[in-house]
Amino acid sequence: MAVIKSFQAIRFTEKAGELKNLVCPPYDIISEDEREEYLKINENNIIRLELPREGSDPYLKAGKTLKKWLSEKILSTDETPAIYIYEEEFTADGIRRRVKGFTCRIRLEEFSAGVVLPHEETLSKAKTDRFNLMCAAKSNFSAIQSLYFDKENEVFPVIDGLSKGEPDNEVEDGAGVIHRLWIVTDPEKISEISRLMADKKIYIADGHHRYETALFYRKHLAGTGKPVGENHPANYVMMHLVNMENDGLVVFPTHRIVRRLANFNMEKLVKGLKRYFEVTDCENAEQALLDQARDNRKAFVMYAGGKSKLLVLKDVKVMKELLPGKSQTYRNLDVSVLHTLVLERLFNIDKENMANQKNLVYTRDAKKAYSAVDKGEANCAFLMNPTKVSEVAEVSGANEKMPQKSTYFYPKLITGLAMNPLFDK
């Protein structure tokens, strides 16, 4: 069962400055130039903790900065345990949308327990980075974004009713997304939400690295001889939960950039591609992809300089032959087709290579993918259609993991509204 708990979040005080200058996007989408700009505006920005770069040991420095900010009242810990209702209002595809959920602690469960389910593979480097930070700072600075099914629609009316008044915090980020936070301390309402969530399966949408790191951190503490009793905060992780059927949910594609391949030969590549795909030139990559998705065909666009090429899978049966142990949903994913037939078979980029990003990197920005090729920084790039939310649930439910970076849920949760301390009191 899913165990939901309230917690006493660490939050910025007025002494820290304006909230809009203290929060930031997730660490893994921030460039070094952007990081420096955040700190120029306000040296107390959460980026100093979430993406440390200072000193000979940046992680240790982040831990010391956290303690300093707490002692100086730049940050303070809420006096009463709470859950934090969080809404994002934004525009996507020309439509104004809202997504509302709640942030809480959730008890850590091994994936094998079938309570918390992943949907994609993770990258080794990112897990090492997050583990080092967690050991040094003993905190979750950003929440894991997750989804749940609520066919009876019991949970949302409760959290929606608790957030009808003015939010405790509201901030608009640089992308025009409005973030609102309501603090709920009523024990009866918290108990009601916990009871309603108890029978739910939790599907990780964004934050697989942080969840796996939290599991490892708990084992690490136990291995060092430190007691990790039932109520120890390391048994929990900060998570934001949203109904899977929320009509505001948006998933963008994550494109693939292939680089550093020895003896890359376009003519030979196209010949190999034609074994599995219809290969045609295309002018408007985005429209071409949308057209194929509408016809339920498996397709992506390849760019290696010159004209883009639309690749459309000839026969989905080949995926069943190559991946007989996988579910039909997994086999039919565009990313599964690309990784299996192109990256692995034609480029010999195996899963370990992908995990370490040796020959494969990722971007949400199609222009950056094209630019990398044009600048000679990459051999080629593949533009993708987005994965559907329903596919995330089906793959997770089958105890399978998509290739890493298969989804990009938008908008990302902002970092800095609420933080989860893992201090052992």
CSV table of C-alpha atoms in Angstrom, one decimal:
chain,number,residue,atom,x,y,z
A,1,MET,CA,0.0,0.0,0.0
A,2,ALA,CA,1.1,3.6,-0.6
A,3,VAL,CA,1.9,5.3,2.7
A,4,ILE,CA,1.4,9.1,2.5
A,5,LYS,CA,2.6,11.3,5.3
A,6,SER,CA,2.7,15.0,6.1
A,7,PHE,CA,6.0,16.7,6.9
A,8,GLN,CA,7.5,19.9,8.1
A,9,ALA,CA,8.9,21.5,5.0
A,10,ILE,CA,11.9,23.8,4.9
A,11,ARG,CA,10.8,27.0,3.1
A,12,PHE,CA,12.3,30.4,2.3
A,13,THR,CA,11.5,33.3,4.6
A,14,GLU,CA,11.0,36.9,3.6
A,15,LYS,CA,14.5,37.6,4.7
A,16,ALA,CA,15.8,35.6,1.8
A,17,GLY,CA,14.3,38.0,-0.8
A,18,GLU,CA,11.5,37.8,-3.4
A,19,LEU,CA,10.4,34.3,-4.0
A,20,LYS,CA,10.6,34.6,-7.8
A,21,ASN,CA,14.3,35.2,-7.4
A,22,LEU,CA,14.8,32.2,-5.0
A,23,VAL,CA,13.3,29.4,-7.0
A,24,CYS,CA,14.6,27.7,-10.2
A,25,PRO,CA,13.7,24.9,-12.7
A,26,PRO,CA,15.0,21.3,-12.1
A,27,TYR,CA,18.7,21.0,-11.9
A,28,ASP,CA,19.1,18.8,-14.9
A,29,ILE,CA,17.8,21.4,-17.4
A,30,ILE,CA,19.9,24.3,-16.2
A,31,SER,CA,23.1,25.4,-18.0
A,32,GLU,CA,26.1,26.8,-16.2
A,33,ASP,CA,25.4,30.3,-17.6
A,34,GLU,CA,21.8,30.1,-16.3
A,35,ARG,CA,23.0,29.0,-12.9
A,36,GLU,CA,25.3,31.9,-12.6
A,37,GLU,CA,22.6,34.3,-13.7
A,38,TYR,CA,20.2,33.0,-11.0
A,39,LEU,CA,22.9,33.7,-8.4
A,40,LYS,CA,23.6,37.2,-9.7
A,41,ILE,CA,20.0,38.1,-9.2
A,42,ASN,CA,19.9,36.7,-5.6
A,43,GLU,CA,22.8,34.8,-4.0
A,44,ASN,CA,20.2,32.9,-1.9
A,45,ASN,CA,18.7,31.1,-4.9
A,46,ILE,CA,17.9,27.5,-4.2
A,47,ILE,CA,20.3,26.6,-7.1
A,48,ARG,CA,23.2,27.0,-4.6
A,49,LEU,CA,21.8,23.9,-2.8
A,50,GLU,CA,20.3,22.0,-5.7
A,51,LEU,CA,23.1,22.3,-8.2
A,52,PRO,CA,26.3,23.1,-6.1
A,53,ARG,CA,29.4,24.1,-7.9
A,54,GLU,CA,31.4,26.0,-5.2
A,55,GLY,CA,34.5,24.9,-3.4
A,56,SER,CA,36.7,21.8,-3.7
A,57,ASP,CA,33.8,19.7,-2.5
A,58,PRO,CA,30.6,21.3,-3.8
A,59,TYR,CA,28.3,18.8,-2.1
A,60,LEU,CA,29.9,19.5,1.3
A,61,LYS,CA,29.6,23.2,0.6
A,62,ALA,CA,25.9,22.8,-0.1
A,63,GLY,CA,25.3,21.0,3.2
A,64,LYS,CA,27.1,23.8,5.1
A,65,THR,CA,25.2,26.5,3.2
A,66,LEU,CA,21.9,24.8,4.1
A,67,LYS,CA,22.8,24.8,7.8
A,68,LYS,CA,24.0,28.5,7.5
A,69,TRP,CA,20.7,29.6,5.9
A,70,LEU,CA,18.7,27.8,8.6
A,71,SER,CA,20.7,29.4,11.4
A,72,GLU,CA,20.4,32.9,9.7
A,73,LYS,CA,16.6,32.4,9.1
A,74,ILE,CA,17.0,32.7,5.4
A,75,LEU,CA,15.2,29.3,5.5
A,76,SER,CA,12.9,28.0,8.2
A,77,THR,CA,11.2,24.8,9.0
A,78,ASP,CA,7.4,24.8,9.2
A,79,GLU,CA,6.2,24.3,12.8
A,80,THR,CA,3.3,22.0,11.9
A,81,PRO,CA,3.3,18.9,9.7
A,82,ALA,CA,1.5,19.6,6.5
A,83,ILE,CA,0.8,18.5,2.9
A,84,TYR,CA,1.4,21.1,0.3
A,85,ILE,CA,-1.2,21.5,-2.5
A,86,TYR,CA,0.6,22.7,-5.6
A,87,GLU,CA,-0.9,24.0,-8.9
A,88,GLU,CA,0.8,25.0,-12.1
A,89,GLU,CA,-1.0,27.2,-14.6
A,90,PHE,CA,0.6,27.4,-18.1
A,91,THR,CA,0.1,27.5,-21.8
A,92,ALA,CA,0.9,24.6,-24.0
A,93,ASP,CA,0.0,24.1,-27.7
A,94,GLY,CA,-1.9,27.4,-27.5
A,95,ILE,CA,-4.2,26.1,-24.7
A,96,ARG,CA,-4.3,27.5,-21.2
A,97,ARG,CA,-4.1,24.7,-18.7
A,98,ARG,CA,-3.9,23.9,-15.0
A,99,VAL,CA,-2.5,20.9,-13.2
A,100,LYS,CA,-3.1,20.6,-9.4
A,101,GLY,CA,-1.8,17.9,-7.1
A,102,PHE,CA,-0.2,17.6,-3.7
A,103,THR,CA,3.3,17.3,-2.3
A,104,CYS,CA,3.9,14.9,0.6
A,105,ARG,CA,6.3,12.3,2.0
A,106,ILE,CA,5.7,8.9,0.6
A,107,ARG,CA,7.2,5.7,2.1
A,108,LEU,CA,10.0,4.3,0.0
A,109,GLU,CA,9.2,0.9,-1.5
A,110,GLU,CA,11.4,-1.3,-3.7
A,111,PHE,CA,10.0,-1.4,-7.2
A,112,SER,CA,9.5,-5.2,-6.8
A,113,ALA,CA,6.8,-4.4,-4.2
A,114,GLY,CA,4.6,-3.1,-7.0
A,115,VAL,CA,3.5,0.1,-5.1
A,116,VAL,CA,5.8,2.7,-6.7
A,117,LEU,CA,6.5,1.9,-10.4
A,118,PRO,CA,9.1,3.4,-12.7
A,119,HIS,CA,8.5,3.8,-16.4
A,120,GLU,CA,12.0,4.4,-17.8
A,121,GLU,CA,15.7,3.5,-17.4
A,122,THR,CA,18.0,5.9,-15.6
A,123,LEU,CA,21.5,7.4,-16.2
A,124,SER,CA,24.4,6.3,-14.0
A,125,LYS,CA,26.1,9.8,-13.7
A,126,ALA,CA,22.9,11.5,-12.5
A,127,LYS,CA,22.4,9.0,-9.7
A,128,THR,CA,25.9,9.4,-8.4
A,129,ASP,CA,25.5,13.2,-8.4
A,130,ARG,CA,22.2,13.0,-6.5
A,131,PHE,CA,23.6,10.5,-4.0
A,132,ASN,CA,26.6,12.7,-3.1
A,133,LEU,CA,24.3,15.7,-2.6
A,134,MET,CA,21.8,13.7,-0.4
A,135,CYS,CA,24.7,12.4,1.8
A,136,ALA,CA,26.1,15.9,2.3
A,137,ALA,CA,22.8,17.9,2.7
A,138,LYS,CA,20.5,15.2,4.1
A,139,SER,CA,17.5,16.8,2.3
A,140,ASN,CA,15.3,16.5,-0.8
A,141,PHE,CA,15.4,19.9,-2.4
A,142,SER,CA,13.0,19.0,-5.2
A,143,ALA,CA,10.0,16.7,-5.3
A,144,ILE,CA,9.7,13.6,-7.5
A,145,GLN,CA,6.7,14.0,-9.9
A,146,SER,CA,4.4,11.0,-9.9
A,147,LEU,CA,0.9,10.0,-11.1
A,148,TYR,CA,-1.9,7.8,-9.8
A,149,PHE,CA,-5.2,6.5,-11.1
A,150,ASP,CA,-8.3,7.6,-9.3
A,151,LYS,CA,-11.2,6.3,-11.3
A,152,GLU,CA,-13.7,7.2,-8.7
A,153,ASN,CA,-12.3,10.7,-8.6
A,154,GLU,CA,-12.2,10.8,-4.8
A,155,VAL,CA,-8.9,12.5,-4.1
A,156,PHE,CA,-9.0,15.6,-6.4
A,157,PRO,CA,-12.2,17.0,-4.9
A,158,VAL,CA,-10.6,17.0,-1.5
A,159,ILE,CA,-7.5,18.8,-2.5
A,160,ASP,CA,-9.4,21.1,-4.7
A,161,GLY,CA,-11.7,22.1,-1.9
A,162,LEU,CA,-8.7,22.7,0.4
A,163,SER,CA,-7.2,25.2,-2.1
A,164,LYS,CA,-10.1,27.5,-3.0
A,165,GLY,CA,-8.7,30.4,-1.1
A,166,GLU,CA,-5.6,32.5,-1.7
A,167,PRO,CA,-2.4,30.5,-2.0
A,168,ASP,CA,0.2,30.8,0.7
A,169,ASN,CA,2.8,31.3,-2.1
A,170,GLU,CA,2.5,32.3,-5.7
A,171,VAL,CA,5.2,32.9,-8.2
A,172,GLU,CA,5.5,33.2,-12.0
A,173,ASP,CA,8.7,31.8,-13.5
A,174,GLY,CA,10.6,33.0,-16.5
A,175,ALA,CA,8.7,30.7,-18.9
A,176,GLY,CA,5.4,32.3,-17.8
A,177,VAL,CA,4.3,29.3,-15.7
A,178,ILE,CA,2.4,30.3,-12.5
A,179,HIS,CA,3.1,28.2,-9.5
A,180,ARG,CA,0.8,28.2,-6.5
A,181,LEU,CA,1.2,26.6,-3.1
A,182,TRP,CA,-1.4,26.0,-0.3
A,183,ILE,CA,-0.3,24.6,3.1
A,184,VAL,CA,-2.7,22.1,4.6
A,185,THR,CA,-2.2,21.3,8.3
A,186,ASP,CA,-5.7,19.9,9.2
A,187,PRO,CA,-4.9,16.4,10.6
A,188,GLU,CA,-8.3,15.1,9.6
A,189,LYS,CA,-8.0,16.2,6.0
A,190,ILE,CA,-4.5,14.8,5.8
A,191,SER,CA,-5.7,11.5,7.2
A,192,GLU,CA,-8.5,11.5,4.7
A,193,ILE,CA,-6.1,12.0,1.8
A,194,SER,CA,-3.8,9.3,3.2
A,195,ARG,CA,-6.7,6.9,3.4
A,196,LEU,CA,-7.9,7.6,-0.1
A,197,MET,CA,-4.3,7.1,-1.5
A,198,ALA,CA,-3.6,3.9,0.4
A,199,ASP,CA,-4.8,1.5,-2.3
A,200,LYS,CA,-3.2,3.5,-5.2
A,201,LYS,CA,-0.2,2.5,-7.3
A,202,ILE,CA,2.2,5.3,-7.8
A,203,TYR,CA,3.7,5.9,-11.3
A,204,ILE,CA,6.9,7.9,-11.4
A,205,ALA,CA,6.7,10.6,-14.1
A,206,ASP,CA,9.8,12.6,-13.5
A,207,GLY,CA,12.5,11.9,-10.9
A,208,HIS,CA,13.5,8.3,-11.4
A,209,HIS,CA,17.1,9.1,-10.4
A,210,ARG,CA,16.1,10.8,-7.2
A,211,TYR,CA,13.8,7.9,-6.2
A,212,GLU,CA,16.5,5.3,-6.9
A,213,THR,CA,19.0,7.5,-5.0
A,214,ALA,CA,16.6,7.7,-2.0
A,215,LEU,CA,16.4,3.9,-1.9
A,216,PHE,CA,20.2,3.7,-2.1
A,217,TYR,CA,20.6,6.4,0.6
A,218,ARG,CA,18.5,4.4,3.0
A,219,LYS,CA,20.6,1.3,2.4
A,220,HIS,CA,23.7,3.4,2.8
A,221,LEU,CA,22.6,4.6,6.2
A,222,ALA,CA,21.8,1.1,7.4
A,223,GLY,CA,25.2,-0.1,6.1
A,224,THR,CA,27.0,2.5,8.1
A,225,GLY,CA,25.5,1.2,11.3
A,226,LYS,CA,23.1,4.1,11.8
A,227,PRO,CA,19.6,3.0,12.9
A,228,VAL,CA,16.9,3.6,10.3
A,229,GLY,CA,13.8,2.9,12.4
A,230,GLU,CA,10.3,3.0,11.0
A,231,ASN,CA,9.9,6.7,11.6
A,232,HIS,CA,13.3,7.8,10.3
A,233,PRO,CA,12.8,10.4,7.5
A,234,ALA,CA,15.1,8.4,5.2
A,235,ASN,CA,12.3,5.8,4.9
A,236,TYR,CA,10.4,8.5,2.9
A,237,VAL,CA,11.0,10.7,0.0
A,238,MET,CA,9.3,14.0,-1.1
A,239,MET,CA,6.9,13.4,-3.9
A,240,HIS,CA,4.3,15.4,-5.8
A,241,LEU,CA,1.2,13.4,-6.8
A,242,VAL,CA,-1.2,14.2,-9.7
A,243,ASN,CA,-4.2,12.2,-11.0
A,244,MET,CA,-3.2,10.4,-14.2
A,245,GLU,CA,-6.5,11.5,-15.8
A,246,ASN,CA,-5.9,15.2,-15.2
A,247,ASP,CA,-6.7,16.8,-18.5
A,248,GLY,CA,-3.9,19.4,-18.0
A,249,LEU,CA,-1.1,16.9,-18.2
A,250,VAL,CA,1.3,17.5,-21.1
A,251,VAL,CA,4.1,15.3,-22.4
A,252,PHE,CA,6.7,16.7,-24.8
A,253,PRO,CA,9.1,14.6,-26.9
A,254,THR,CA,12.7,14.2,-26.0
A,255,HIS,CA,14.9,14.1,-29.1
A,256,ARG,CA,18.1,12.0,-29.6
A,257,ILE,CA,21.5,13.4,-30.7
A,258,VAL,CA,24.1,10.8,-31.9
A,259,ARG,CA,27.7,11.9,-31.6
A,260,ARG,CA,31.3,10.6,-31.7
A,261,LEU,CA,30.6,7.7,-34.0
A,262,ALA,CA,33.7,6.5,-35.8
A,263,ASN,CA,33.3,6.0,-39.6
A,264,PHE,CA,29.8,7.5,-39.8
A,265,ASN,CA,28.6,6.9,-43.4
A,266,MET,CA,25.3,8.4,-44.4
A,267,GLU,CA,24.9,6.3,-47.6
A,268,LYS,CA,25.5,3.0,-45.7
A,269,LEU,CA,23.2,4.1,-42.9
A,270,VAL,CA,20.3,4.9,-45.3
A,271,LYS,CA,20.8,1.5,-46.9
A,272,GLY,CA,20.5,-0.2,-43.5
A,273,LEU,CA,17.5,1.9,-42.5
A,274,LYS,CA,15.6,0.8,-45.6
A,275,ARG,CA,15.5,-2.7,-44.4
A,276,TYR,CA,13.0,-1.7,-41.7
A,277,PHE,CA,11.7,1.8,-42.7
A,278,GLU,CA,10.2,3.7,-45.5
A,279,VAL,CA,12.8,6.5,-46.0
A,280,THR,CA,11.6,9.8,-47.6
A,281,ASP,CA,12.8,13.4,-47.6
A,282,CYS,CA,10.6,15.8,-45.6
A,283,GLU,CA,10.4,19.6,-45.4
A,284,ASN,CA,8.4,20.1,-42.2
A,285,ALA,CA,9.6,17.5,-39.6
A,286,GLU,CA,7.0,18.4,-36.9
A,287,GLN,CA,4.1,18.1,-39.3
A,288,ALA,CA,5.4,14.9,-40.8
A,289,LEU,CA,5.6,13.4,-37.3
A,290,LEU,CA,2.1,14.5,-36.3
A,291,ASP,CA,0.7,13.1,-39.5
A,292,GLN,CA,2.2,9.7,-38.8
A,293,ALA,CA,1.1,9.7,-35.2
A,294,ARG,CA,-2.4,10.5,-36.3
A,295,ASP,CA,-2.3,7.4,-38.5
A,296,ASN,CA,-0.9,5.4,-35.6
A,297,ARG,CA,2.3,4.6,-37.5
A,298,LYS,CA,5.7,4.4,-35.8
A,299,ALA,CA,7.9,7.1,-37.1
A,300,PHE,CA,10.7,9.7,-36.4
A,301,VAL,CA,12.7,12.2,-38.4
A,302,MET,CA,16.4,11.8,-38.9
A,303,TYR,CA,18.7,14.8,-39.6
A,304,ALA,CA,22.3,14.4,-40.7
A,305,GLY,CA,22.7,17.7,-42.6
A,306,GLY,CA,20.9,18.6,-45.8
A,307,LYS,CA,17.3,17.5,-46.0
A,308,SER,CA,15.6,15.8,-43.1
A,309,LYS,CA,14.4,12.2,-43.6
A,310,LEU,CA,11.2,10.7,-42.4
A,311,LEU,CA,11.5,7.2,-41.2
A,312,VAL,CA,8.3,5.1,-41.0
A,313,LEU,CA,8.4,1.6,-39.8
A,314,LYS,CA,7.2,-0.8,-42.5
A,315,ASP,CA,5.9,-3.7,-40.3
A,316,VAL,CA,5.5,-3.6,-36.5
A,317,LYS,CA,5.9,-7.5,-36.4
A,318,VAL,CA,9.6,-7.1,-36.5
A,319,MET,CA,9.5,-5.7,-33.0
A,320,LYS,CA,7.7,-8.8,-31.7
A,321,GLU,CA,10.4,-10.9,-33.3
A,322,LEU,CA,13.2,-8.9,-31.7
A,323,LEU,CA,11.6,-8.2,-28.3
A,324,PRO,CA,9.5,-11.4,-27.7
A,325,GLY,CA,9.6,-10.9,-23.9
A,326,LYS,CA,8.2,-7.4,-23.9
A,327,SER,CA,4.6,-6.2,-23.8
A,328,GLN,CA,2.9,-5.0,-27.0
A,329,THR,CA,2.8,-1.4,-25.6
A,330,TYR,CA,6.6,-1.5,-25.0
A,331,ARG,CA,7.3,-2.9,-28.4
A,332,ASN,CA,5.1,-0.2,-30.1
A,333,LEU,CA,6.8,2.8,-28.5
A,334,ASP,CA,8.5,5.0,-31.0
A,335,VAL,CA,11.6,5.1,-28.7
A,336,SER,CA,11.6,1.3,-28.5
A,337,VAL,CA,11.6,1.2,-32.3
A,338,LEU,CA,14.4,3.7,-32.6
A,339,HIS,CA,16.6,2.2,-29.9
A,340,THR,CA,16.2,-1.4,-31.0
A,341,LEU,CA,16.4,-1.1,-34.8
A,342,VAL,CA,18.6,1.9,-35.2
A,343,LEU,CA,20.7,2.8,-32.2
A,344,GLU,CA,21.5,-0.8,-31.1
A,345,ARG,CA,21.5,-2.7,-34.5
A,346,LEU,CA,22.9,-0.1,-36.9
A,347,PHE,CA,25.0,2.1,-34.6
A,348,ASN,CA,26.0,-0.6,-32.0
A,349,ILE,CA,25.1,1.8,-29.2
A,350,ASP,CA,24.4,-0.6,-26.3
A,351,LYS,CA,22.4,0.1,-23.2
A,352,GLU,CA,25.5,0.7,-21.1
A,353,ASN,CA,26.7,3.2,-23.7
A,354,MET,CA,23.3,4.9,-23.5
A,355,ALA,CA,23.3,5.1,-19.7
A,356,ASN,CA,26.7,6.8,-19.7
A,357,GLN,CA,25.7,9.1,-22.6
A,358,LYS,CA,28.9,8.2,-24.6
A,359,ASN,CA,27.4,8.4,-28.1
A,360,LEU,CA,23.9,9.5,-27.2
A,361,VAL,CA,22.6,12.7,-25.6
A,362,TYR,CA,19.1,14.2,-25.3
A,363,THR,CA,17.4,17.5,-25.8
A,364,ARG,CA,13.8,18.7,-25.9
A,365,ASP,CA,14.7,21.5,-28.3
A,366,ALA,CA,14.6,20.4,-31.9
A,367,LYS,CA,16.6,23.5,-33.0
A,368,LYS,CA,19.4,22.4,-30.7
A,369,ALA,CA,19.3,18.9,-32.2
A,370,TYR,CA,19.7,20.4,-35.7
A,371,SER,CA,22.3,22.9,-34.6
A,372,ALA,CA,24.5,20.1,-33.0
A,373,VAL,CA,24.6,18.4,-36.4
A,374,ASP,CA,25.2,21.6,-38.4
A,375,LYS,CA,28.1,22.6,-36.1
A,376,GLY,CA,29.7,19.3,-36.5
A,377,GLU,CA,29.2,18.4,-32.8
A,378,ALA,CA,27.0,15.4,-33.8
A,379,ASN,CA,26.7,12.8,-36.5
A,380,CYS,CA,22.9,12.9,-36.7
A,381,ALA,CA,19.8,13.6,-34.7
A,382,PHE,CA,16.4,12.0,-34.4
A,383,LEU,CA,13.3,14.0,-33.7
A,384,MET,CA,10.5,12.1,-31.9
A,385,ASN,CA,6.8,12.2,-31.2
A,386,PRO,CA,5.8,12.5,-27.5
A,387,THR,CA,5.1,9.3,-25.5
A,388,LYS,CA,1.4,9.2,-24.4
A,389,VAL,CA,0.5,9.3,-20.7
A,390,SER,CA,-1.5,6.1,-21.2
A,391,GLU,CA,1.7,4.4,-22.5
A,392,VAL,CA,3.5,5.4,-19.3
A,393,ALA,CA,0.9,3.7,-17.2
A,394,GLU,CA,0.7,0.5,-19.3
A,395,VAL,CA,4.5,0.0,-19.5
A,396,SER,CA,4.9,0.7,-15.7
A,397,GLY,CA,2.0,-1.7,-15.0
A,398,ALA,CA,3.7,-4.4,-17.0
A,399,ASN,CA,6.8,-4.0,-14.7
A,400,GLU,CA,8.8,-2.7,-17.7
A,401,LYS,CA,11.0,0.3,-18.2
A,402,MET,CA,11.1,2.5,-21.3
A,403,PRO,CA,14.5,3.6,-22.6
A,404,GLN,CA,15.8,6.6,-20.6
A,405,LYS,CA,14.5,10.0,-21.4
A,406,SER,CA,11.4,8.6,-23.1
A,407,THR,CA,9.2,11.3,-21.6
A,408,TYR,CA,9.3,15.0,-20.8
A,409,PHE,CA,6.4,16.0,-18.6
A,410,TYR,CA,5.7,19.7,-18.9
A,411,PRO,CA,5.8,22.0,-17.0
A,412,LYS,CA,8.5,20.8,-14.6
A,413,LEU,CA,7.9,21.3,-10.9
A,414,ILE,CA,9.7,24.4,-9.7
A,415,THR,CA,12.5,23.9,-7.1
A,416,GLY,CA,12.5,25.9,-3.9
A,417,LEU,CA,8.8,26.2,-2.8
A,418,ALA,CA,9.2,23.4,-0.3
A,419,MET,CA,12.1,21.2,0.8
A,420,ASN,CA,12.1,17.9,2.7
A,421,PRO,CA,14.6,17.6,5.6
A,422,LEU,CA,16.0,14.1,6.2
A,423,PHE,CA,17.6,15.0,9.5
A,424,ASP,CA,17.4,12.4,12.2
A,425,LYS,CA,16.0,14.2,15.2
